[in-house]
Backbone as a printed PyTorch tensor [residue, N CA C, xyz], in Angstrom:
tensor([[[ 23.3600,   1.0240, -26.7920],
         [ 24.1950,   0.8580, -25.6180],
         [ 23.6620,  -0.2950, -24.7490]],

        [[ 24.3180,  -0.5050, -23.6380],
         [ 23.9630,  -1.6120, -22.7640],
         [ 22.6150,  -1.4190, -22.0930]],

        [[ 22.1760,  -0.1820, -21.9050],
         [ 20.9280,   0.0840, -21.1960],
         [ 19.6970,  -0.1990, -22.0630]],

        [[ 19.8760,  -0.4660, -23.3350],
         [ 18.7480,  -0.8000, -24.1970],
         [ 18.1620,  -2.1700, -23.8720]],

        [[ 18.8870,  -2.9910, -23.1770],
         [ 18.4150,  -4.3220, -22.8090],
         [ 17.5330,  -4.2760, -21.5490]],

        [[ 17.5500,  -3.1820, -20.7920],
         [ 16.8350,  -3.1170, -19.5200],
         [ 15.3200,  -3.3180, -19.6480]],

        [[ 14.6220,  -2.7310, -20.6300],
         [ 13.1810,  -3.0140, -20.7250],
         [ 12.8870,  -4.4920, -20.9620]],

        [[ 13.6400,  -5.1380, -21.8250],
         [ 13.4280,  -6.5670, -22.0780],
         [ 13.7660,  -7.3960, -20.8410]],

        [[ 14.8110,  -7.0040, -20.1480],
         [ 15.1970,  -7.7100, -18.9330],
         [ 14.1160,  -7.5820, -17.8620]],

        [[ 13.5540,  -6.3920, -17.7470],
         [ 12.4580,  -6.1880, -16.7940],
         [ 11.2290,  -6.9990, -17.1550]],

        [[ 10.9230,  -7.1140, -18.4300],
         [  9.7780,  -7.9020, -18.8790],
         [  9.9870,  -9.3880, -18.5800]],

        [[ 11.1570,  -9.8880, -18.8480],
         [ 11.4560, -11.3020, -18.5610],
         [ 11.3930, -11.5600, -17.0640]],

        [[ 11.9620, -10.6550, -16.2800],
         [ 11.9290, -10.8170, -14.8210],
         [ 10.4850, -10.8230, -14.3090]],

        [[  9.6730,  -9.9200, -14.8280],
         [  8.2710,  -9.8650, -14.4180],
         [  7.5140, -11.1270, -14.7820]],

        [[  7.7540, -11.6360, -15.9830],
         [  7.0650, -12.8590, -16.4100],
         [  7.5010, -14.0790, -15.5990]],

        [[  8.7270, -14.0830, -15.1330],
         [  9.2020, -15.2240, -14.3540],
         [  8.7710, -15.1630, -12.8910]],

        [[  8.5840, -13.9810, -12.3430],
         [  8.2230, -13.8690, -10.9360],
         [  6.7270, -13.7420, -10.7050]],

        [[  5.9680, -13.3810, -11.7190],
         [  4.5250, -13.1950, -11.5570],
         [  3.7970, -14.4480, -11.0730]],

        [[  4.0480, -15.6400, -11.6260],
         [  3.3250, -16.8210, -11.1400],
         [  3.5650, -17.1270,  -9.6570]],

        [[  4.7750, -16.9420,  -9.1900],
         [  5.0620, -17.2100,  -7.7810],
         [  4.3310, -16.2540,  -6.8560]],

        [[  4.3300, -14.9790,  -7.2020],
         [  3.6290, -14.0000,  -6.3680],
         [  2.1180, -14.1820,  -6.4570]],

        [[  1.6160, -14.5180,  -7.6360],
         [  0.1760, -14.7380,  -7.7940],
         [ -0.2790, -15.9390,  -6.9700]],

        [[  0.5100, -17.0030,  -6.9760],
         [  0.1550, -18.1890,  -6.1850],
         [  0.1320, -17.8590,  -4.7010]],

        [[  1.1150, -17.0900,  -4.2450],
         [  1.1500, -16.7080,  -2.8380],
         [ -0.0750, -15.8880,  -2.4580]],

        [[ -0.4690, -14.9560,  -3.2980],
         [ -1.6360, -14.1280,  -2.9960],
         [ -2.9370, -14.9280,  -3.0510]],

        [[ -3.0390, -15.8550,  -3.9940],
         [ -4.2400, -16.6990,  -4.0670],
         [ -4.3650, -17.5420,  -2.8040]],

        [[ -3.2710, -18.0990,  -2.3380],
         [ -3.3110, -18.8920,  -1.1020],
         [ -3.6170, -18.0030,   0.0900]],

        [[ -3.1170, -16.7830,   0.0750],
         [ -3.3650, -15.8440,   1.1790],
         [ -4.8600, -15.5680,   1.3130]],

        [[ -5.5360, -15.3020,   0.2010],
         [ -6.9610, -15.0020,   0.2520],
         [ -7.8100, -16.2520,   0.4420]],

        [[ -7.3580, -17.3970,  -0.0680],
         [ -8.1280, -18.6280,   0.0520],
         [ -8.1160, -19.1720,   1.4750]],

        [[ -6.9710, -19.1140,   2.1310],
         [ -6.8300, -19.7070,   3.4520],
         [ -6.8420, -18.6750,   4.5660]],

        [[ -7.5380, -17.5810,   4.3860],
         [ -7.7390, -16.5580,   5.4170],
         [ -6.4340, -16.0350,   5.9980]],

        [[ -5.4950, -15.6850,   5.1750],
         [ -4.2820, -15.0350,   5.6320],
         [ -3.1250, -15.9530,   5.9550]],

        [[ -3.3160, -17.2530,   5.8260],
         [ -2.2140, -18.1710,   6.0980],
         [ -1.8360, -18.8720,   4.8110]],

        [[ -0.5470, -18.9270,   4.5440],
         [ -0.1020, -19.5560,   3.3090],
         [ -0.2150, -21.0720,   3.4190]],

        [[ -0.4000, -21.7110,   2.2800],
         [ -0.4810, -23.1610,   2.2620],
         [  0.8680, -23.7470,   2.6520]],

        [[  0.8320, -24.7780,   3.4370],
         [  2.0820, -25.3710,   3.9030],
         [  2.6810, -26.2950,   2.8710]],

        [[  3.9780, -26.3700,   2.9070],
         [  4.7270, -27.2520,   2.0320],
         [  5.1520, -28.4520,   2.8680]],

        [[  4.5750, -29.6100,   2.6160],
         [  4.7810, -30.7680,   3.4800],
         [  5.7730, -31.7530,   2.8850]],

        [[  6.9300, -31.2780,   2.5430],
         [  7.9470, -32.1620,   1.9670],
         [  8.7190, -32.9250,   3.0240]],

        [[  8.7410, -32.4120,   4.2280],
         [  9.4760, -33.0870,   5.3020],
         [  8.4950, -33.5830,   6.3640]],

        [[  8.8840, -34.6370,   7.0370],
         [  8.0040, -35.2630,   8.0140],
         [  7.6960, -34.3360,   9.1910]],

        [[  8.6470, -33.5020,   9.5820],
         [  8.4390, -32.5960,  10.7030],
         [  7.3200, -31.6030,  10.4020]],

        [[  7.2530, -31.1210,   9.1820],
         [  6.1870, -30.1890,   8.8120],
         [  4.8280, -30.8730,   8.8290]],

        [[  4.8070, -32.1630,   8.4930],
         [  3.5570, -32.9130,   8.5580],
         [  3.0950, -33.0390,  10.0170]],

        [[  4.0290, -33.2640,  10.9220],
         [  3.6790, -33.3340,  12.3370],
         [  3.1340, -31.9960,  12.8340]],

        [[  3.7300, -30.9050,  12.3760],
         [  3.2390, -29.5890,  12.7850],
         [  1.8210, -29.3370,  12.2750]],

        [[  1.5310, -29.7890,  11.0610],
         [  0.1850, -29.6190,  10.5340],
         [ -0.8140, -30.4620,  11.3280]],

        [[ -0.4390, -31.6790,  11.6770],
         [ -1.3110, -32.5110,  12.5050],
         [ -1.5600, -31.8730,  13.8650]],

        [[ -0.5300, -31.2760,  14.4410],
         [ -0.6860, -30.6030,  15.7210],
         [ -1.6570, -29.4290,  15.6140]],

        [[ -1.5070, -28.6310,  14.5640],
         [ -2.3970, -27.4860,  14.3880],
         [ -3.8330, -27.9250,  14.1280]],

        [[ -4.0050, -29.0500,  13.4320],
         [ -5.3470, -29.5750,  13.2000],
         [ -5.9770, -29.9980,  14.5190]],

        [[ -5.1960, -30.6330,  15.3630],
         [ -5.7010, -31.0990,  16.6520],
         [ -6.0160, -29.9340,  17.5810]],

        [[ -5.1840, -28.9120,  17.5780],
         [ -5.3560, -27.7770,  18.4730],
         [ -6.5190, -26.8840,  18.0360]],

        [[ -6.8010, -26.8340,  16.7520],
         [ -7.8050, -25.8950,  16.2570],
         [ -9.2230, -26.2700,  16.6670]],

        [[ -9.4700, -27.4990,  17.0070],
         [-10.7850, -28.0040,  17.4180],
         [-11.8140, -27.9510,  16.2940]],

        [[-11.4100, -27.5610,  15.0920],
         [-12.3340, -27.5370,  13.9580],
         [-11.9500, -28.5610,  12.9090]],

        [[-10.7760, -29.1610,  13.0340],
         [-10.3100, -30.1320,  12.0650],
         [ -9.6490, -29.5080,  10.8500]],

        [[ -9.4400, -28.2050,  10.8900],
         [ -8.8040, -27.5060,   9.7740],
         [ -7.5620, -26.8270,  10.3150]],

        [[ -6.4180, -27.1320,   9.7270],
         [ -5.1460, -26.6800,  10.3030],
         [ -4.9570, -25.1850,  10.2220]],

        [[ -5.5250, -24.5090,   9.2400],
         [ -5.2740, -23.0750,   9.1120],
         [ -6.2380, -22.2300,   9.9240]],

        [[ -7.1200, -22.8440,  10.6820],
         [ -7.9800, -22.1130,  11.6050],
         [ -7.4510, -22.2910,  13.0280]],

        [[ -6.1870, -22.0410,  13.1970],
         [ -5.5560, -22.2360,  14.4940],
         [ -6.0950, -21.2450,  15.5070]],

        [[ -6.3140, -21.7190,  16.7020],
         [ -6.7700, -20.8720,  17.7950],
         [ -5.5740, -20.5220,  18.6710]],

        [[ -5.8320, -19.8950,  19.7750],
         [ -4.7540, -19.4830,  20.6650],
         [ -4.3280, -20.5920,  21.6000]],

        [[ -3.5460, -20.2230,  22.5890],
         [ -3.0000, -21.1750,  23.5480],
         [ -4.0570, -21.7530,  24.4710]],

        [[ -5.2350, -21.1490,  24.5260],
         [ -6.2640, -21.6530,  25.4410],
         [ -6.7900, -23.0280,  25.0310]],

        [[ -6.5420, -23.4540,  23.7890],
         [ -7.0380, -24.7540,  23.3390],
         [ -6.0630, -25.8870,  23.5720]],

        [[ -4.8490, -25.5980,  24.0090],
         [ -3.8740, -26.6530,  24.2300],
         [ -4.1030, -27.2680,  25.6060]],

        [[ -4.3100, -28.5900,  25.6110],
         [ -4.5540, -29.2950,  26.8840],
         [ -3.4480, -30.2740,  27.1450]]])
């Protein structure tokens, strides 16, 4: 019947989605809870530069609070 395809469909779905979820989790643990930014657009690059400047450490993913904005 039609339901015999479900195990194979689940296996294919798992194999196709596993790399994306694994990459997200690796970035989560590597960058202390913040995902790596995708800098395809110029506006996102400006935001990363702003976060680097505000963090006072030179690393964009170590953003501090509003007390560092002057």
